């Protein structure tokens, strides 16, 4: 499902930064280090363009893909024997119901105050894509982070390498112009490489644990309450590292960096550790 977009200053900033880094990398760093007409220059230009293209494409898809809407007809089936877990309110123990949207919340769904609706498997609302990160676009967002980190580090390597060239034949005006580009690009690339790497590392952890950002913070509180009561808290959707990876990225490792997400299901029901425990207890 596609969503209608509206102007967003953060998105405009992201687009301008991507364009600036791409053109400065190709026409300054690669050109000054190798030359765009040489074999090494052409190879680096093609590889970096391919990585940048995947970065832009995945960013665009995450920008325009609806993260997942709760169907207006959704009703939790508490008598479904194949669904051993139903999320309830912290107070009262009733099934989770959104007063603003006037419908029940499926497992892992939350109401977004910015989008003003409930989002399936909501992770967070991201101002940089002017969209929620949820069930339908989480993999695309994750893949975007991977390509963005690769592109930033690659560009930073080319920047550093191009500084080793001899600028004696450059005109004085060109040297001053290049110096400005190097300073601005260096600051941007160092900042982006660190920030995006930290963000990617955080989401790798979440994927391996099969948690959302919201569930992580809720889990910290649940763990504290469980320890206070002498119990042990266990995240119900943690199926093991590999199963968690395939749940988010897909069953084929060769398609993990592709944007296809036909494996994710409806977002109304998710596998839990209790299903595996029940299956293992059955006689073979």
CSV table of C-alpha atoms in Angstrom, one decimal:
chain,number,residue,atom,x,y,z
A,1,UNK,CA,0.0,0.0,0.0
A,2,UNK,CA,1.4,3.4,-1.0
A,3,UNK,CA,0.8,6.5,1.0
A,4,UNK,CA,0.5,10.1,-0.1
A,5,UNK,CA,3.5,12.2,0.6
A,6,UNK,CA,3.8,15.8,1.7
A,7,UNK,CA,6.7,18.3,1.8
A,8,UNK,CA,9.2,17.5,4.6
A,9,UNK,CA,12.2,19.6,5.4
A,10,UNK,CA,14.2,16.7,6.9
A,11,UNK,CA,13.6,14.6,3.7
A,12,UNK,CA,14.7,17.6,1.6
A,13,UNK,CA,17.9,17.8,3.6
A,14,UNK,CA,18.5,14.1,3.2
A,15,UNK,CA,18.1,14.4,-0.6
A,16,UNK,CA,20.5,17.4,-0.8
A,17,UNK,CA,23.1,15.6,1.3
A,18,UNK,CA,22.9,12.5,-0.8
A,19,UNK,CA,23.3,14.5,-4.0
A,20,UNK,CA,26.2,16.5,-2.6
A,21,UNK,CA,28.1,13.5,-1.4
A,22,UNK,CA,27.5,11.6,-4.7
A,23,UNK,CA,28.8,14.3,-7.0
A,24,UNK,CA,31.7,15.3,-4.8
A,25,UNK,CA,32.8,11.6,-4.5
A,26,UNK,CA,32.7,11.1,-8.3
A,27,UNK,CA,33.9,14.4,-9.7
A,28,UNK,CA,36.3,15.3,-6.9
A,29,UNK,CA,37.6,12.3,-4.9
A,30,UNK,CA,37.6,9.6,-7.7
A,31,UNK,CA,38.6,12.1,-10.4
A,32,UNK,CA,41.6,13.5,-8.4
A,33,UNK,CA,42.7,10.1,-7.1
A,34,UNK,CA,42.4,7.9,-10.2
A,35,UNK,CA,40.9,10.0,-13.0
A,36,UNK,CA,37.5,9.2,-14.4
A,37,UNK,CA,38.9,8.1,-17.7
A,38,UNK,CA,41.2,5.4,-16.2
A,39,UNK,CA,40.3,1.8,-15.4
A,40,UNK,CA,40.5,2.2,-11.6
A,41,UNK,CA,38.5,5.4,-11.9
A,42,UNK,CA,35.8,3.9,-14.0
A,43,UNK,CA,35.5,0.8,-11.7
A,44,UNK,CA,35.3,2.9,-8.5
A,45,UNK,CA,32.8,5.2,-10.2
A,46,UNK,CA,30.6,2.3,-11.3
A,47,UNK,CA,30.7,0.5,-7.9
A,48,UNK,CA,30.0,3.7,-5.9
A,49,UNK,CA,27.2,4.6,-8.3
A,50,UNK,CA,25.6,1.2,-7.8
A,51,UNK,CA,25.8,1.4,-4.0
A,52,UNK,CA,24.4,5.0,-4.1
A,53,UNK,CA,21.6,3.9,-6.4
A,54,UNK,CA,20.6,1.1,-4.1
A,55,UNK,CA,20.8,3.5,-1.2
A,56,UNK,CA,18.5,6.1,-3.0
A,57,UNK,CA,16.1,3.4,-4.2
A,58,UNK,CA,15.7,1.8,-0.7
A,59,UNK,CA,15.3,5.2,0.8
A,60,UNK,CA,12.6,6.1,-1.7
A,61,UNK,CA,10.7,2.9,-1.1
A,62,UNK,CA,10.8,3.3,2.7
A,63,UNK,CA,9.6,6.9,2.2
A,64,UNK,CA,6.5,6.0,0.2
A,65,UNK,CA,5.6,2.6,1.5
A,66,UNK,CA,2.8,2.5,4.1
A,67,UNK,CA,4.2,0.8,7.2
A,68,UNK,CA,0.9,-1.2,7.7
A,69,UNK,CA,-2.6,-0.3,8.6
A,70,UNK,CA,-4.9,-2.1,11.0
A,71,UNK,CA,-7.9,-3.3,9.1
A,72,UNK,CA,-11.1,-1.7,10.3
A,73,UNK,CA,-12.7,-5.2,10.6
A,74,UNK,CA,-9.9,-6.6,12.8
A,75,UNK,CA,-11.1,-8.5,15.9
A,76,UNK,CA,-8.9,-10.6,18.1
A,77,UNK,CA,-9.9,-14.2,18.3
A,78,UNK,CA,-9.3,-15.3,21.9
A,79,UNK,CA,-10.6,-18.8,21.2
A,80,UNK,CA,-8.0,-19.4,18.5
A,81,UNK,CA,-5.9,-22.4,19.8
A,82,UNK,CA,-3.2,-21.7,17.3
A,83,UNK,CA,-2.6,-18.2,18.7
A,84,UNK,CA,-1.4,-18.8,22.2
A,85,UNK,CA,-0.6,-15.2,23.1
A,86,UNK,CA,-2.8,-12.1,23.2
A,87,UNK,CA,-1.4,-8.7,24.3
A,88,UNK,CA,-3.4,-7.0,27.0
A,89,UNK,CA,-3.4,-3.6,28.7
A,90,UNK,CA,-1.0,-3.0,31.6
A,91,UNK,CA,-3.9,-1.9,33.7
A,92,UNK,CA,-7.0,-4.0,33.9
A,93,UNK,CA,-5.8,-6.8,31.8
A,94,UNK,CA,-8.3,-6.1,28.9
A,95,UNK,CA,-7.4,-6.7,25.3
A,96,UNK,CA,-5.6,-3.7,23.8
A,97,UNK,CA,-8.1,-1.2,22.3
A,98,UNK,CA,-7.3,2.1,20.6
A,99,UNK,CA,-9.8,4.8,21.7
A,100,UNK,CA,-8.6,7.2,19.0
A,101,UNK,CA,-8.9,4.7,16.1
A,102,UNK,CA,-11.9,2.9,17.6
A,103,UNK,CA,-10.6,-0.6,17.0
A,104,UNK,CA,-8.6,-3.4,18.7
A,105,UNK,CA,-4.9,-3.4,18.4
A,106,UNK,CA,-3.3,-6.5,16.9
A,107,UNK,CA,-0.1,-7.8,18.6
A,108,UNK,CA,2.9,-5.4,18.3
A,109,UNK,CA,0.7,-2.6,16.9
A,110,UNK,CA,0.9,0.9,18.4
A,111,UNK,CA,-0.8,4.2,17.8
A,112,UNK,CA,1.4,6.9,16.2
A,113,UNK,CA,0.6,10.4,17.4
A,114,UNK,CA,2.3,11.9,14.3
A,115,UNK,CA,0.5,9.7,11.7
A,116,UNK,CA,-2.6,9.7,13.9
A,117,UNK,CA,-3.3,6.0,13.4
A,118,UNK,CA,-2.3,2.6,14.6
A,119,UNK,CA,0.7,1.0,12.8
A,120,UNK,CA,1.3,-2.7,12.5
A,121,UNK,CA,4.5,-3.9,14.3
A,122,UNK,CA,5.5,-0.2,14.9
A,123,UNK,CA,9.2,0.4,15.5
A,124,UNK,CA,9.3,4.2,15.6
A,125,UNK,CA,8.3,7.3,13.7
A,126,UNK,CA,11.2,8.6,11.6
A,127,UNK,CA,11.3,12.2,10.7
A,128,UNK,CA,14.0,11.5,8.1
A,129,UNK,CA,11.7,9.5,6.0
A,130,UNK,CA,8.6,11.4,7.0
A,131,UNK,CA,7.0,8.1,7.8
A,132,UNK,CA,6.6,5.4,10.4
A,133,UNK,CA,8.9,2.4,10.4
A,134,UNK,CA,6.6,-0.6,10.8
A,135,UNK,CA,5.6,-4.0,9.6
A,136,UNK,CA,5.5,-3.3,5.8
A,137,UNK,CA,8.6,-1.1,5.5
A,138,UNK,CA,11.0,-2.3,8.3
A,139,UNK,CA,13.1,-4.5,6.0
A,140,UNK,CA,13.4,-1.7,3.5
A,141,UNK,CA,14.5,0.7,6.2
A,142,UNK,CA,17.0,-1.8,7.5
A,143,UNK,CA,18.4,-2.4,4.0
A,144,UNK,CA,18.6,1.4,3.4
A,145,UNK,CA,20.8,1.7,6.6
A,146,UNK,CA,23.1,-1.0,5.3
A,147,UNK,CA,23.6,0.6,1.9
A,148,UNK,CA,23.9,4.1,3.5
A,149,UNK,CA,26.7,3.0,5.8
A,150,UNK,CA,28.5,1.3,3.0
A,151,UNK,CA,28.2,4.4,0.8
A,152,UNK,CA,29.4,6.7,3.5
A,153,UNK,CA,32.5,4.6,4.5
A,154,UNK,CA,33.3,4.0,0.8
A,155,UNK,CA,33.1,7.8,0.1
A,156,UNK,CA,35.3,8.5,3.1
A,157,UNK,CA,37.9,6.1,1.9
A,158,UNK,CA,38.0,7.8,-1.5
A,159,UNK,CA,38.2,11.2,0.2
A,160,UNK,CA,41.2,10.1,2.2
A,161,UNK,CA,42.8,8.4,-0.7
A,162,UNK,CA,42.4,11.5,-3.0
A,163,UNK,CA,44.2,13.6,-0.4
A,164,UNK,CA,47.4,11.7,-1.3
A,165,UNK,CA,47.4,13.1,-4.8
A,166,UNK,CA,49.8,15.8,-5.8
A,167,UNK,CA,47.9,19.1,-6.3
A,168,UNK,CA,50.9,21.0,-7.8
A,169,UNK,CA,49.4,21.2,-11.2
A,170,UNK,CA,46.1,22.5,-10.0
A,171,UNK,CA,45.3,26.2,-10.4
A,172,UNK,CA,45.2,28.2,-7.2
A,173,UNK,CA,41.4,28.9,-7.6
A,174,UNK,CA,40.7,25.2,-8.0
A,175,UNK,CA,42.7,24.3,-4.9
A,176,UNK,CA,40.7,26.7,-2.8
A,177,UNK,CA,37.4,25.2,-4.2
A,178,UNK,CA,38.5,21.7,-3.6
A,179,UNK,CA,39.6,22.6,0.0
A,180,UNK,CA,36.0,23.8,0.7
A,181,UNK,CA,34.5,20.6,-0.8
A,182,UNK,CA,36.9,18.4,1.3
A,183,UNK,CA,36.1,20.2,4.5
A,184,UNK,CA,32.3,20.1,4.1
A,185,UNK,CA,32.4,16.5,2.7
A,186,UNK,CA,34.7,15.3,5.5
A,187,UNK,CA,32.6,16.7,8.2
A,188,UNK,CA,29.4,15.3,6.7
A,189,UNK,CA,30.9,11.8,6.0
A,190,UNK,CA,32.5,11.4,9.5
A,191,UNK,CA,29.2,12.5,11.2
A,192,UNK,CA,27.0,10.3,9.0
A,193,UNK,CA,29.4,7.3,9.1
A,194,UNK,CA,29.3,7.3,12.9
A,195,UNK,CA,25.6,8.1,13.4
A,196,UNK,CA,24.4,5.6,10.7
A,197,UNK,CA,26.8,2.9,12.0
A,198,UNK,CA,25.4,3.3,15.5
A,199,UNK,CA,21.8,3.2,14.2
A,200,UNK,CA,22.5,0.2,12.1
A,201,UNK,CA,24.2,-1.6,15.0
A,202,UNK,CA,21.1,-0.9,17.1
A,203,UNK,CA,18.8,-2.3,14.5
A,204,UNK,CA,21.0,-5.4,14.0
A,205,UNK,CA,20.6,-6.0,17.7
A,206,UNK,CA,16.8,-5.6,17.5
A,207,UNK,CA,16.6,-7.9,14.5
A,208,UNK,CA,18.6,-10.6,16.3
A,209,UNK,CA,16.3,-10.3,19.3
A,210,UNK,CA,13.1,-9.9,17.1
A,211,UNK,CA,12.2,-6.8,18.9
A,212,UNK,CA,11.0,-3.3,17.9
A,213,UNK,CA,12.4,-0.2,19.5
A,214,UNK,CA,9.1,0.2,21.4
A,215,UNK,CA,9.2,-3.5,22.6
A,216,UNK,CA,12.8,-3.0,23.8
A,217,UNK,CA,11.8,-0.2,26.1
A,218,UNK,CA,8.7,-2.0,27.2
A,219,UNK,CA,10.8,-5.1,27.8
A,220,UNK,CA,13.2,-3.2,30.1
A,221,UNK,CA,10.3,-2.3,32.3
A,222,UNK,CA,8.8,-5.8,32.1
A,223,UNK,CA,12.1,-7.3,33.0
A,224,UNK,CA,12.5,-5.0,36.0
A,225,UNK,CA,8.9,-5.9,37.2
A,226,UNK,CA,9.6,-9.6,36.7
A,227,UNK,CA,12.8,-9.5,38.6
A,228,UNK,CA,11.1,-7.6,41.4
A,229,UNK,CA,8.5,-10.4,41.6
A,230,UNK,CA,11.1,-13.1,41.5
A,231,UNK,CA,10.3,-14.2,38.0
A,232,UNK,CA,12.3,-14.3,34.7
A,233,UNK,CA,11.1,-12.2,31.7
A,234,UNK,CA,11.3,-13.7,28.3
A,235,UNK,CA,10.5,-11.9,25.1
A,236,UNK,CA,7.7,-13.9,23.5
A,237,UNK,CA,8.8,-13.2,19.9
A,238,UNK,CA,12.4,-14.2,20.3
A,239,UNK,CA,12.7,-17.4,18.2
A,240,UNK,CA,16.5,-17.6,18.2
A,241,UNK,CA,19.0,-15.5,16.2
A,242,UNK,CA,18.7,-17.2,12.8
A,243,UNK,CA,14.9,-17.6,13.0
A,244,UNK,CA,14.7,-13.9,13.9
A,245,UNK,CA,16.8,-12.9,11.0
A,246,UNK,CA,14.7,-14.9,8.5
A,247,UNK,CA,11.5,-13.5,10.0
A,248,UNK,CA,12.6,-10.0,9.2
A,249,UNK,CA,14.9,-10.4,6.2
A,250,UNK,CA,13.4,-13.5,4.5
A,251,UNK,CA,14.2,-17.2,4.4
A,252,UNK,CA,16.9,-16.9,1.6
A,253,UNK,CA,20.2,-15.4,2.7
A,254,UNK,CA,20.8,-14.4,-1.0
A,255,UNK,CA,17.8,-12.1,-0.9
A,256,UNK,CA,18.4,-10.4,2.5
A,257,UNK,CA,19.7,-7.2,0.8
A,258,UNK,CA,16.8,-7.2,-1.7
A,259,UNK,CA,13.8,-5.1,-1.0
A,260,UNK,CA,11.2,-7.9,-1.6
A,261,UNK,CA,9.2,-8.6,1.6
A,262,UNK,CA,6.6,-11.1,0.5
A,263,UNK,CA,7.5,-13.3,3.5
A,264,UNK,CA,6.3,-11.0,6.2
A,265,UNK,CA,2.7,-12.0,6.3
A,266,UNK,CA,-0.3,-9.8,7.2
A,267,UNK,CA,1.2,-8.3,10.4
A,268,UNK,CA,-1.9,-9.3,12.4
A,269,UNK,CA,-0.2,-12.4,13.9
A,270,UNK,CA,3.4,-13.3,14.6
A,271,UNK,CA,5.1,-16.6,15.6
A,272,UNK,CA,6.0,-16.9,19.2
A,273,UNK,CA,8.4,-19.0,21.3
A,274,UNK,CA,5.4,-20.7,22.9
A,275,UNK,CA,4.5,-22.3,19.5
A,276,UNK,CA,8.0,-23.8,19.3
A,277,UNK,CA,7.7,-25.0,22.9
A,278,UNK,CA,4.4,-26.7,22.2
A,279,UNK,CA,5.7,-28.3,18.9
A,280,UNK,CA,8.8,-29.7,20.7
A,281,UNK,CA,6.6,-31.2,23.4
A,282,UNK,CA,4.5,-33.2,20.9
A,283,UNK,CA,5.5,-36.9,20.4
A,284,UNK,CA,7.3,-37.6,17.2
